mmCIF file of C-alpha atoms in Angstrom:
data_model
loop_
_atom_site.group_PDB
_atom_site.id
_atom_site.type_symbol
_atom_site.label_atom_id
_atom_site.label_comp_id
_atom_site.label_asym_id
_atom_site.label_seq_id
_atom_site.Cartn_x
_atom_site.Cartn_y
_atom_site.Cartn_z
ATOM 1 C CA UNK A 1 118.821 110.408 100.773
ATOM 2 C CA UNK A 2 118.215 107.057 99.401
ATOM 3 C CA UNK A 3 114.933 106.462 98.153
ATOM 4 C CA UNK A 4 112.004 104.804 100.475
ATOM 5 C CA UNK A 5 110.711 101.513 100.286
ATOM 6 C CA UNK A 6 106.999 99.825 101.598
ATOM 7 C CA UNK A 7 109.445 97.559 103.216
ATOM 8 C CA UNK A 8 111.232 99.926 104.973
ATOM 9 C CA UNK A 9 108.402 102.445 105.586
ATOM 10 C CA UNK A 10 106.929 99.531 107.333
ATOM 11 C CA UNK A 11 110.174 99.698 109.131
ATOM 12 C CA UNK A 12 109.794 102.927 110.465
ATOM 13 C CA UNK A 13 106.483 102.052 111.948
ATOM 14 C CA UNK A 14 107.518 99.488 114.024
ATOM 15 C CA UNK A 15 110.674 101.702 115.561
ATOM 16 C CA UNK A 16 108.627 104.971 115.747
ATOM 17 C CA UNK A 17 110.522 106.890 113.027
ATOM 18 C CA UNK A 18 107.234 109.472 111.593
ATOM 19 C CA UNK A 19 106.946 109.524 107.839
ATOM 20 C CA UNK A 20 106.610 112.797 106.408
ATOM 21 C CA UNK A 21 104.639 113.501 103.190
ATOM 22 C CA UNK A 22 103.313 116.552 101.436
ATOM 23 C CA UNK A 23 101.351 117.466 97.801
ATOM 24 C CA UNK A 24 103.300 118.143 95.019
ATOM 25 C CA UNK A 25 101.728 119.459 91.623
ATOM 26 C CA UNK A 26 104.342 120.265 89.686
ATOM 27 C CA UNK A 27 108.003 119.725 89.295
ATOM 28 C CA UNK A 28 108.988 123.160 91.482
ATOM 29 C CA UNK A 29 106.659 122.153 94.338
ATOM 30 C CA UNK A 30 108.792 118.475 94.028
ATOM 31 C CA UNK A 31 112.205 120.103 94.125
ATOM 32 C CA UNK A 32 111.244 122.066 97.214
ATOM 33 C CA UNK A 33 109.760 119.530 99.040
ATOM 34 C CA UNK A 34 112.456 117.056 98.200
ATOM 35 C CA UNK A 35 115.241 119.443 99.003
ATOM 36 C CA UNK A 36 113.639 119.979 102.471
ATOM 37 C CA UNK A 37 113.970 116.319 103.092
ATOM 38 C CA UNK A 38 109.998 115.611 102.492
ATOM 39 C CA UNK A 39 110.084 111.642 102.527
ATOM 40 C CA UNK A 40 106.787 111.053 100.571
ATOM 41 C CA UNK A 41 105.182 113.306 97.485
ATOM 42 C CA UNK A 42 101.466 113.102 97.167
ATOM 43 C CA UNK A 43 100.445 114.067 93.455
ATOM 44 C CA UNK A 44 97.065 114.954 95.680
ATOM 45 C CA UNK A 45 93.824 115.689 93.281
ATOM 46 C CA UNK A 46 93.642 118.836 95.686
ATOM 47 C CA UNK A 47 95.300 120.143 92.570
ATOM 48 C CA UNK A 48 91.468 120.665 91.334
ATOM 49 C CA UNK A 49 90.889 123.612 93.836
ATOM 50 C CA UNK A 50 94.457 124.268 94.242
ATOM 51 C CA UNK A 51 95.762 124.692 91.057
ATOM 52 C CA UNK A 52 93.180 124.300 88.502
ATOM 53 C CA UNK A 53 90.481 126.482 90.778
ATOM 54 C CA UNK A 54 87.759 123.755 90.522
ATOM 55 C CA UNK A 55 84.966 124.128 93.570
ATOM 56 C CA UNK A 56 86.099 120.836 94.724
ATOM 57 C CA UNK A 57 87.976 117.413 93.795
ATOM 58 C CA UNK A 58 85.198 115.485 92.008
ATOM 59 C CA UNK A 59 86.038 117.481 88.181
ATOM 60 C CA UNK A 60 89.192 116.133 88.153
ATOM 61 C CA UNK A 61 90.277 113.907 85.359
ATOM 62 C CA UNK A 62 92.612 111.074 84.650
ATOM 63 C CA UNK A 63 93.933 113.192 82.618
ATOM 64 C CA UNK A 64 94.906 115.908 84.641
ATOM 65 C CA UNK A 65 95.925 113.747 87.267
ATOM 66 C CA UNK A 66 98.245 111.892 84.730
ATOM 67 C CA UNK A 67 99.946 115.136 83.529
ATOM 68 C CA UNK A 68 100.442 117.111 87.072
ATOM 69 C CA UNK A 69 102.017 113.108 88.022
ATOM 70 C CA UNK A 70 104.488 113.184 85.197
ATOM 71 C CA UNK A 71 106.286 116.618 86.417
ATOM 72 C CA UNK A 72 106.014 115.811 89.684
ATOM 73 C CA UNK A 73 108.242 112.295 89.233
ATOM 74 C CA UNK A 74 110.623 114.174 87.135
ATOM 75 C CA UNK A 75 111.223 116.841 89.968
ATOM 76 C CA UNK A 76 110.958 114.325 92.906
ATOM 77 C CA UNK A 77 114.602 113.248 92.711
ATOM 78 C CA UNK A 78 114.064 110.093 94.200
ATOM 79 C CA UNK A 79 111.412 110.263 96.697
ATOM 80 C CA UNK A 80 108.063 107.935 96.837
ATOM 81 C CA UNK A 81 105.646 109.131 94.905
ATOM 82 C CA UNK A 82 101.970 108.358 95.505
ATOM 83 C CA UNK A 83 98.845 109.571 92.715
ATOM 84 C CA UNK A 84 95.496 109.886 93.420
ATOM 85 C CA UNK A 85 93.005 107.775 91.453
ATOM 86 C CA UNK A 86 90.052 111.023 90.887
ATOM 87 C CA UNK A 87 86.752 110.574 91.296
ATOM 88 C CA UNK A 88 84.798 108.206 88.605
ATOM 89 C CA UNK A 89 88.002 106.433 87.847
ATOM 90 C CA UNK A 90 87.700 103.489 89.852
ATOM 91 C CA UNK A 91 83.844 103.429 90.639
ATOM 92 C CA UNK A 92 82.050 101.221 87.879
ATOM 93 C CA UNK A 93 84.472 97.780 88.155
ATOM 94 C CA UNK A 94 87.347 95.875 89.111
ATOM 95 C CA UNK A 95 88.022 96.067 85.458
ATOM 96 C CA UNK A 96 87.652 99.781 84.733
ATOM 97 C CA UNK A 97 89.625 100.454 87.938
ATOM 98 C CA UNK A 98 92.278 97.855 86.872
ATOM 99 C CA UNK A 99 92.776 99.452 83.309
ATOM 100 C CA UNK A 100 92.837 103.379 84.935
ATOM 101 C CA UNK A 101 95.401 102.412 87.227
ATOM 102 C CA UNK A 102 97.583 100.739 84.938
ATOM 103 C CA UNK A 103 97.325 103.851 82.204
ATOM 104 C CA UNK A 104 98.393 106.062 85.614
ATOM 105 C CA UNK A 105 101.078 103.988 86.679
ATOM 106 C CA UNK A 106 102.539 103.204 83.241
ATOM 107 C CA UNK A 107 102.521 106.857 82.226
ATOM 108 C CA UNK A 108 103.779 108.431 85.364
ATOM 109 C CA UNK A 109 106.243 106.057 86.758
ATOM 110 C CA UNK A 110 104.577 107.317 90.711
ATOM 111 C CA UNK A 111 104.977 104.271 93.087
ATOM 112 C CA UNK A 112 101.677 104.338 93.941
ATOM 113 C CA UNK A 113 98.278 105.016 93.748
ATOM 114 C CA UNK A 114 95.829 106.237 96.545
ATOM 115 C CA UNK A 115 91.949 105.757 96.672
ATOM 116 C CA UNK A 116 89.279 106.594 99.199
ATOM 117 C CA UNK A 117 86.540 104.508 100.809
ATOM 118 C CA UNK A 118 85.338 102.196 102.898
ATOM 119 C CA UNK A 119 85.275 98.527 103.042
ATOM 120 C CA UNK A 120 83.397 99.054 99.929
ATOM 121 C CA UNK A 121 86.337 99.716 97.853
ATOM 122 C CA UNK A 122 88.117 96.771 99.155
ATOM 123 C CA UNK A 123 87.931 94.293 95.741
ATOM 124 C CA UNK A 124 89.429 97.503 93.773
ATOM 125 C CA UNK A 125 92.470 97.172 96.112
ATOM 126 C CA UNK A 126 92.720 93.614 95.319
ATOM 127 C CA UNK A 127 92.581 94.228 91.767
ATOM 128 C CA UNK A 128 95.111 96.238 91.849
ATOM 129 C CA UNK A 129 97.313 94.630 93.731
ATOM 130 C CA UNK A 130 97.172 91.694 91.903
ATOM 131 C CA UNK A 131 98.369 93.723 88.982
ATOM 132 C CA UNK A 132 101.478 94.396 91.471
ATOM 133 C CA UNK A 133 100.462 98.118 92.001
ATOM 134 C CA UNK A 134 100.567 99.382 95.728
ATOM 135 C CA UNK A 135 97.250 100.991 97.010
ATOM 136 C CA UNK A 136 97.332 103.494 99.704
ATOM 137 C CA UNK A 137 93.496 103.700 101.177
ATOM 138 C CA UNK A 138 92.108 106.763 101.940
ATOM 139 C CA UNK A 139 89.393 106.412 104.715
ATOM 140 C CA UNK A 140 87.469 109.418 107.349
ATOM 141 C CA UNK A 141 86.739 112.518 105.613
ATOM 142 C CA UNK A 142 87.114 111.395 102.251
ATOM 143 C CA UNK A 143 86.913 114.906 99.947
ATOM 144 C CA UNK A 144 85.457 113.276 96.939
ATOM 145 C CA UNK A 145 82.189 111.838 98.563
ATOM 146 C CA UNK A 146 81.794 114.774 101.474
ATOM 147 C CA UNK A 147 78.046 115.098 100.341
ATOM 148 C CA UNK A 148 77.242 111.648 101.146
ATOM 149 C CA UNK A 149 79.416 112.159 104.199
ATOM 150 C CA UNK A 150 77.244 115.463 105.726
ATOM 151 C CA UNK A 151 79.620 118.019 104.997
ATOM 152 C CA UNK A 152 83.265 118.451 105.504
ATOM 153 C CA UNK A 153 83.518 117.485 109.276
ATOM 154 C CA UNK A 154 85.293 115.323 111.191
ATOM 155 C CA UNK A 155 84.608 111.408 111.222
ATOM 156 C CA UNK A 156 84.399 109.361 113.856
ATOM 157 C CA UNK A 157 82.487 110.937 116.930
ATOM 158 C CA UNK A 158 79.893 108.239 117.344
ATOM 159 C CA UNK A 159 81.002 104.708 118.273
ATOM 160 C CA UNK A 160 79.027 103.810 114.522
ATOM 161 C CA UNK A 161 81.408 105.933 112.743
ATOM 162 C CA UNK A 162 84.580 105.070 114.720
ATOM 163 C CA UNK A 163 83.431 100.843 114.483
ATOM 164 C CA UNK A 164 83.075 101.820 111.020
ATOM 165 C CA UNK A 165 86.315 103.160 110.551
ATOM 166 C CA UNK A 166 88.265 100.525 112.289
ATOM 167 C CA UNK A 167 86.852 97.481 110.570
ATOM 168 C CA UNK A 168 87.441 99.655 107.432
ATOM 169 C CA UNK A 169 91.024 100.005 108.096
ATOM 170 C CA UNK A 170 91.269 96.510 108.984
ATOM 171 C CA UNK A 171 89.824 94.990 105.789
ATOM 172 C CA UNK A 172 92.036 97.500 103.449
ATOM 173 C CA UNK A 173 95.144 96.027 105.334
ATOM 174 C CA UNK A 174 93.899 92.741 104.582
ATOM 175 C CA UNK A 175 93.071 93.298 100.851
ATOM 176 C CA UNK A 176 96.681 94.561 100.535
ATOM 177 C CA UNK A 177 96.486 98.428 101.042
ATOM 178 C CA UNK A 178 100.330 99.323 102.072
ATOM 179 C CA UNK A 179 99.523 102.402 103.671
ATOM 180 C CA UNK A 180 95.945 104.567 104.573
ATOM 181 C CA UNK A 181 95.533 108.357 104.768
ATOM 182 C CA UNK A 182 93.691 109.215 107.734
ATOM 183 C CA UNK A 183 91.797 112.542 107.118
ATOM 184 C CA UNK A 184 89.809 114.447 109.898
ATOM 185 C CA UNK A 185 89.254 111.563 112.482
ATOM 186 C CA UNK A 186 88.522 111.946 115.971
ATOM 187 C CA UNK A 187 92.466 111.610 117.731
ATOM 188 C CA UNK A 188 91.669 108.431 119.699
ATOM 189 C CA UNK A 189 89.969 106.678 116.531
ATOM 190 C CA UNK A 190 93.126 107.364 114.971
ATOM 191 C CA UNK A 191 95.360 106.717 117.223
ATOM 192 C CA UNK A 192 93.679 103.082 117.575
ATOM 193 C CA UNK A 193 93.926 102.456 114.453
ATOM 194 C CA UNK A 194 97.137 102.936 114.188
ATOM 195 C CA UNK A 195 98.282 100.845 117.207
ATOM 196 C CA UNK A 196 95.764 98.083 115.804
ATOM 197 C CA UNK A 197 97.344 97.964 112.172
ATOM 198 C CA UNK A 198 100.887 97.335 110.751
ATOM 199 C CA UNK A 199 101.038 99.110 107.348
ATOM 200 C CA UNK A 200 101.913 102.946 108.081
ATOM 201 C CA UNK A 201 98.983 105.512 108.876
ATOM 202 C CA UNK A 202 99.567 108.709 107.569
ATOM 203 C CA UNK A 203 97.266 111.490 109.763
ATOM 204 C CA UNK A 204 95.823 114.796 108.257
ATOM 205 C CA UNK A 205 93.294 115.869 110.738
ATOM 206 C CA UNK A 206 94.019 113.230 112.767
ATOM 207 C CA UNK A 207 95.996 113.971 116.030
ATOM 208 C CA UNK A 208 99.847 112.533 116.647
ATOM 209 C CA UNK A 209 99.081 109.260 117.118
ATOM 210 C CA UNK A 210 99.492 108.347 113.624
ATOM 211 C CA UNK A 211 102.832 107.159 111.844
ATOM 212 C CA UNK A 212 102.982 109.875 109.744
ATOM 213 C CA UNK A 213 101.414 113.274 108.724
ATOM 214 C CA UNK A 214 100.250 115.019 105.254
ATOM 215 C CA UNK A 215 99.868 118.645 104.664
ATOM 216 C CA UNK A 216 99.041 120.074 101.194
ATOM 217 C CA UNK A 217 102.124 122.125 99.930
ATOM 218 C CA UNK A 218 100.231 125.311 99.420
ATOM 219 C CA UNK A 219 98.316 125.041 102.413
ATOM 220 C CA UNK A 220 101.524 124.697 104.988
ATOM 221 C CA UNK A 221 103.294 127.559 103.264
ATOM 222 C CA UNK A 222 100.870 129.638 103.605
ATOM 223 C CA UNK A 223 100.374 130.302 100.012
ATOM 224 C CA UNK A 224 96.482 129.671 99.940
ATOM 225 C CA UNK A 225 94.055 132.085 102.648
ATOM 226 C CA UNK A 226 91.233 130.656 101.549
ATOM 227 C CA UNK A 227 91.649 127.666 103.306
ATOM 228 C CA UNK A 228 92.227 127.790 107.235
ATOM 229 C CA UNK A 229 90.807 124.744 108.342
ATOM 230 C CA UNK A 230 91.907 124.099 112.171
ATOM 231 C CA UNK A 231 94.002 121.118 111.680
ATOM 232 C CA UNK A 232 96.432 123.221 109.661
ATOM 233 C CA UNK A 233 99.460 124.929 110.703
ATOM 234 C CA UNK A 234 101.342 127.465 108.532
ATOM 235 C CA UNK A 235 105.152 126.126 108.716
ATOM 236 C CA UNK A 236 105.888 129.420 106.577
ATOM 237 C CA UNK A 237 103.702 132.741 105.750
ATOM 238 C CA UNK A 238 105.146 133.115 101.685
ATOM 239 C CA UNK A 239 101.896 135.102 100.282
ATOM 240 C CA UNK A 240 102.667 138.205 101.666
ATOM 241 C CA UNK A 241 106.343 137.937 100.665
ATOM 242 C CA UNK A 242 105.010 136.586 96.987
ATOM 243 C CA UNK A 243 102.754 139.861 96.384
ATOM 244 C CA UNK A 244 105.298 142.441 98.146
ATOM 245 C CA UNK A 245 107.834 140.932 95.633
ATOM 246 C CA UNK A 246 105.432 140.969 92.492
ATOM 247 C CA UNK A 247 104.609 144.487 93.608
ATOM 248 C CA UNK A 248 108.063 145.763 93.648
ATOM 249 C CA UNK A 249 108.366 144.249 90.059
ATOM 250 C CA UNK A 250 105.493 146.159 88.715
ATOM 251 C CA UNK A 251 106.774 149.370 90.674
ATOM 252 C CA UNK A 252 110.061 149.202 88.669
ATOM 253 C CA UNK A 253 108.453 148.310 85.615
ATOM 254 C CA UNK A 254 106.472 151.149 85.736
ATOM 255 C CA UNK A 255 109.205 153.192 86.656
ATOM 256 C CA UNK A 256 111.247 152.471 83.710
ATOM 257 C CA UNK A 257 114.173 151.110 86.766
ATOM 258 C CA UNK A 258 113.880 147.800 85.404
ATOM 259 C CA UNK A 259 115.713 146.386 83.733
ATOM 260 C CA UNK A 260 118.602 148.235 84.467
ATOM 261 C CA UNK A 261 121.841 147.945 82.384
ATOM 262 C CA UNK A 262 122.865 145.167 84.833
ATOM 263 C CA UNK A 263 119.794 142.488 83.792
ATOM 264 C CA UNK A 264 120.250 144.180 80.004
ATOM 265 C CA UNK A 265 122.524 142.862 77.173
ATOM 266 C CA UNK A 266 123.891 146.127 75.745
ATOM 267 C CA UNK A 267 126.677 145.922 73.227
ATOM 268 C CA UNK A 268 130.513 146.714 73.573
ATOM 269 C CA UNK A 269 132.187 149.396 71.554
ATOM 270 C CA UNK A 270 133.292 147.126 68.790
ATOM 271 C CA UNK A 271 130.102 145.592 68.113
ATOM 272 C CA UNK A 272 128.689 149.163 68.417
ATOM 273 C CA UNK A 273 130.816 149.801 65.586
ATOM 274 C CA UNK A 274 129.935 147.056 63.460
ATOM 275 C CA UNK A 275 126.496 147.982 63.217
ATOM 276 C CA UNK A 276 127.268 151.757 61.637
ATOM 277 C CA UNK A 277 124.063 153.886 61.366
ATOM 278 C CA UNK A 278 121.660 151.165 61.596
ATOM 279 C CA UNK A 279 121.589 151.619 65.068
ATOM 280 C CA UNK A 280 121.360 155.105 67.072
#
């Protein structure tokens, strides 16, 4: 599978081919998701309360987002890679958000970056583009601001929120945004938006009408039962198999069964020899 371009993701839009994408954190999360055909790898900064067990998003550093991005382009094996700017990182100015993203992009090699607001954020996505780095928006729920937002619930109810939400999406397009994450929108606010714009929209929480979907890797495996919001499907149920396989491993350890002599390196009769009485 060759490799996806904004050109031809833009492609796929206009012909009504869905994009898939899913988190990666690591470079055995990328394998599996690339070997299942996953188009797009998110290097989400869900990895806070996903795989660092942070209460939410908003601890997460550059740093942290830098290192999980590294493993994950080295296990993608080819496929688009987008990172997520965390929170703090592209708040104060065009500058500071200009000299983050470069640092990201330059010692990741991801494809993109991803950042979340409104119209507000719209001069960080022309800073950035101008630097030729593509910006995916991130607009609705938006995880790293859900205090200001009320809570995690879904956006777009009231005709405020949904006029706020289209005119949102339509001055990211303009400021050069290739793509936007739609998270937890009403289906009809999503669906508009996507008929109204012509980079991709990629839905989490969003209904079908969007070009695309996004499910977090631990979440859609089933892997995590501590989140079940109701947008979420479980594609596969893997905890149960995980522990009944770690407690089988324990059993035999315990039971002095493993490792038997076939996962053991015992010597042959020669080299038995060789090493007299200093072994018994």
């Amino acid at each position: 599978m060759s490799k996806l371009t904004i050109k031809k993701m833009q492609e796929m839009k206009k012909n009504g081919d869905k994009l898939v994408m899913a988190t990666a954190y690591d470079v055995p999360t990328a394998r599996l998701a690339a070997a299942a055909g996953i188009d797009i790898l998110l290097v989400g900064d869900s990895l806070g309360q996903v795989v660092l067990g942070y209460d939410s998003t908003v601890p997460v550093t550059i740093d942290e987002m830098i290192h999980h991005g590294k493993a994950v382009v080295r296990g993608a094996e080819g496929r688009f890679v987008i990172l997520d700017m965390p929170y703090g990182s592209y708040h104060i100015s065009d500058e500071d958000t200009l000299r983050n993203g470069l640092r990201m992009i330059k010692e990741t090699g991801a494809d993109a970056l991803k950042i979340e607001g409104l119209r507000e954020i719209t001069p960080r996505v022309r800073a950035l583009r101008r630097a030729g780095i593509p910006i995916v928006g991130h607009i609705g729920l938006t995880p790293q601001t859900t205090t200001i937002l009320g809570g995690h619930r879904v956006q777009g109810r009231s005709r405020q929120e949904a006029t706020r939400l289209i005119e949102a999406a339509h001055a990211l397009e303009e400021a050069g945004a290739m793509m936007l994450v739609l998270e937890c929108v009403a289906t009809e606010v999503a669906t508009t938006i996507t008929e109204q714009t012509s980079i991709p929209i990629i839905g989490i929480g969003a209904g079908n009408g969007c070009d695309g979907q996004v499910l977090v890797f631990h979440d859609l495996l089933g892997l995590n039962d501590s989140f079940q919001p109701v947008f979420l499907q479980k594609f596969a149920d893997l905890r149960p198999a995980a522990i009944a396989g770690l407690e089988a491993y324990a059993a035999a350890v315990r039971q002095g069964s493993f490792p038997d002599t076939d996962h053991s390196f015992p010597l042959n009769a020669e080299e038995r020899k060789a090493m007299g009485p200093l072994i018994k």
